[in-house]
Amino acid sequence: IPLSTYTAISPMAVLLLYDYPRNIYSRLKERDKKRYNTDLLLSFQQEETLYSESVANGLNIPYLKANPFMDREKIDKFVVSLL
């Protein structure tokens, strides 16, 4: 998604949810009935992380990267801080 799209929608913040590649692999395998390379999943996740940080910095908005299965309280506090 180009930065211009984010500029146009003017988000309040960026919240990047991540999980361990092995967990993602398991869910995708069940959902898609395909086997994905975990190194590819990790690489894709790293690229998403860099881009999401870049978007947040470019728009000068708050940013949080969190695991929804382990960081629930941190996510809740982040969202409440935006209200």
PDB file of C-alpha atoms in Angstrom:
ATOM      1  CA  ILE A   1       0.000   0.000   0.000  1.00  0.00           C
ATOM      2  CA  PRO A   2       1.602   3.285  -1.007  1.00  0.00           C
ATOM      3  CA  LEU A   3       2.282   5.958   1.613  1.00  0.00           C
ATOM      4  CA  SER A   4      -0.097   8.275  -0.257  1.00  0.00           C
ATOM      5  CA  THR A   5      -2.972   5.957   0.700  1.00  0.00           C
ATOM      6  CA  TYR A   6      -2.121   6.283   4.367  1.00  0.00           C
ATOM      7  CA  THR A   7      -1.772  10.031   3.978  1.00  0.00           C
ATOM      8  CA  ALA A   8      -5.222  10.160   2.379  1.00  0.00           C
ATOM      9  CA  ILE A   9      -6.932   8.172   5.139  1.00  0.00           C
ATOM     10  CA  SER A  10      -5.010   9.980   7.884  1.00  0.00           C
ATOM     11  CA  PRO A  11      -4.771   7.186  10.490  1.00  0.00           C
ATOM     12  CA  MET A  12      -4.406   8.015  14.171  1.00  0.00           C
ATOM     13  CA  ALA A  13      -1.777   5.325  14.716  1.00  0.00           C
ATOM     14  CA  VAL A  14      -0.235   2.142  13.372  1.00  0.00           C
ATOM     15  CA  LEU A  15      -0.735  -1.074  15.308  1.00  0.00           C
ATOM     16  CA  LEU A  16       1.214  -3.948  13.782  1.00  0.00           C
ATOM     17  CA  LEU A  17       0.124  -7.358  15.043  1.00  0.00           C
ATOM     18  CA  TYR A  18       2.625 -10.160  14.620  1.00  0.00           C
ATOM     19  CA  ASP A  19       3.116 -13.765  15.615  1.00  0.00           C
ATOM     20  CA  TYR A  20       5.920 -16.276  15.404  1.00  0.00           C
ATOM     21  CA  PRO A  21       6.390 -17.635  11.866  1.00  0.00           C
ATOM     22  CA  ARG A  22       5.787 -21.209  13.047  1.00  0.00           C
ATOM     23  CA  ASN A  23       2.381 -20.217  14.441  1.00  0.00           C
ATOM     24  CA  ILE A  24       1.517 -18.362  11.251  1.00  0.00           C
ATOM     25  CA  TYR A  25       2.605 -21.401   9.274  1.00  0.00           C
ATOM     26  CA  SER A  26       0.231 -23.634  11.244  1.00  0.00           C
ATOM     27  CA  ARG A  27      -2.749 -21.331  10.763  1.00  0.00           C
ATOM     28  CA  LEU A  28      -2.074 -20.878   7.046  1.00  0.00           C
ATOM     29  CA  LYS A  29      -1.625 -24.619   6.590  1.00  0.00           C
ATOM     30  CA  GLU A  30      -5.019 -25.230   8.165  1.00  0.00           C
ATOM     31  CA  ARG A  31      -6.761 -22.365   6.374  1.00  0.00           C
ATOM     32  CA  ASP A  32      -5.223 -22.701   2.905  1.00  0.00           C
ATOM     33  CA  LYS A  33      -4.309 -26.391   2.941  1.00  0.00           C
ATOM     34  CA  LYS A  34      -0.834 -25.335   1.752  1.00  0.00           C
ATOM     35  CA  ARG A  35       2.605 -25.453   3.289  1.00  0.00           C
ATOM     36  CA  TYR A  36       4.490 -22.184   3.360  1.00  0.00           C
ATOM     37  CA  ASN A  37       8.200 -21.767   3.939  1.00  0.00           C
ATOM     38  CA  THR A  38       8.734 -20.329   7.435  1.00  0.00           C
ATOM     39  CA  ASP A  39      11.810 -18.411   6.231  1.00  0.00           C
ATOM     40  CA  LEU A  40       9.610 -16.728   3.630  1.00  0.00           C
ATOM     41  CA  LEU A  41       7.031 -15.898   6.297  1.00  0.00           C
ATOM     42  CA  LEU A  42       9.754 -14.422   8.511  1.00  0.00           C
ATOM     43  CA  SER A  43      11.164 -12.375   5.639  1.00  0.00           C
ATOM     44  CA  PHE A  44       7.717 -11.071   4.730  1.00  0.00           C
ATOM     45  CA  GLN A  45       7.060 -10.182   8.358  1.00  0.00           C
ATOM     46  CA  GLN A  46      10.352  -8.303   8.611  1.00  0.00           C
ATOM     47  CA  GLU A  47       9.497  -6.294   5.495  1.00  0.00           C
ATOM     48  CA  GLU A  48       6.041  -5.490   6.883  1.00  0.00           C
ATOM     49  CA  THR A  49       7.632  -4.340  10.138  1.00  0.00           C
ATOM     50  CA  LEU A  50      10.067  -2.011   8.393  1.00  0.00           C
ATOM     51  CA  TYR A  51       7.354  -0.566   6.188  1.00  0.00           C
ATOM     52  CA  SER A  52       4.878  -0.053   9.024  1.00  0.00           C
ATOM     53  CA  GLU A  53       7.555   1.748  11.045  1.00  0.00           C
ATOM     54  CA  SER A  54       8.315   3.890   8.016  1.00  0.00           C
ATOM     55  CA  VAL A  55       4.641   4.756   7.553  1.00  0.00           C
ATOM     56  CA  ALA A  56       4.237   5.700  11.224  1.00  0.00           C
ATOM     57  CA  ASN A  57       7.402   7.812  11.152  1.00  0.00           C
ATOM     58  CA  GLY A  58       6.426   9.438   7.858  1.00  0.00           C
ATOM     59  CA  LEU A  59       3.029  10.402   9.214  1.00  0.00           C
ATOM     60  CA  ASN A  60       4.411  11.230  12.661  1.00  0.00           C
ATOM     61  CA  ILE A  61       1.851   9.017  14.421  1.00  0.00           C
ATOM     62  CA  PRO A  62       2.121   6.538  17.313  1.00  0.00           C
ATOM     63  CA  TYR A  63       3.325   3.031  16.497  1.00  0.00           C
ATOM     64  CA  LEU A  64       3.122  -0.269  18.311  1.00  0.00           C
ATOM     65  CA  LYS A  65       4.249  -3.722  17.235  1.00  0.00           C
ATOM     66  CA  ALA A  66       2.689  -6.376  19.439  1.00  0.00           C
ATOM     67  CA  ASN A  67       1.781 -10.035  19.593  1.00  0.00           C
ATOM     68  CA  PRO A  68      -1.988 -10.283  20.140  1.00  0.00           C
ATOM     69  CA  PHE A  69      -1.577 -13.591  21.963  1.00  0.00           C
ATOM     70  CA  MET A  70       1.031 -12.319  24.425  1.00  0.00           C
ATOM     71  CA  ASP A  71       0.733  -8.522  24.591  1.00  0.00           C
ATOM     72  CA  ARG A  72      -2.985  -8.004  25.149  1.00  0.00           C
ATOM     73  CA  GLU A  73      -2.552  -5.524  28.001  1.00  0.00           C
ATOM     74  CA  LYS A  74      -0.009  -3.479  26.022  1.00  0.00           C
ATOM     75  CA  ILE A  75      -2.370  -3.383  23.037  1.00  0.00           C
ATOM     76  CA  ASP A  76      -5.308  -2.339  25.216  1.00  0.00           C
ATOM     77  CA  LYS A  77      -3.302   0.504  26.781  1.00  0.00           C
ATOM     78  CA  PHE A  78      -2.115   1.670  23.360  1.00  0.00           C
ATOM     79  CA  VAL A  79      -5.655   1.784  21.971  1.00  0.00           C
ATOM     80  CA  VAL A  80      -7.041   3.533  25.073  1.00  0.00           C
ATOM     81  CA  SER A  81      -4.259   6.145  24.818  1.00  0.00           C
ATOM     82  CA  LEU A  82      -5.595   7.047  21.376  1.00  0.00           C
ATOM     83  CA  LEU A  83      -9.152   7.686  22.539  1.00  0.00           C
TER      84      LEU A  83
END
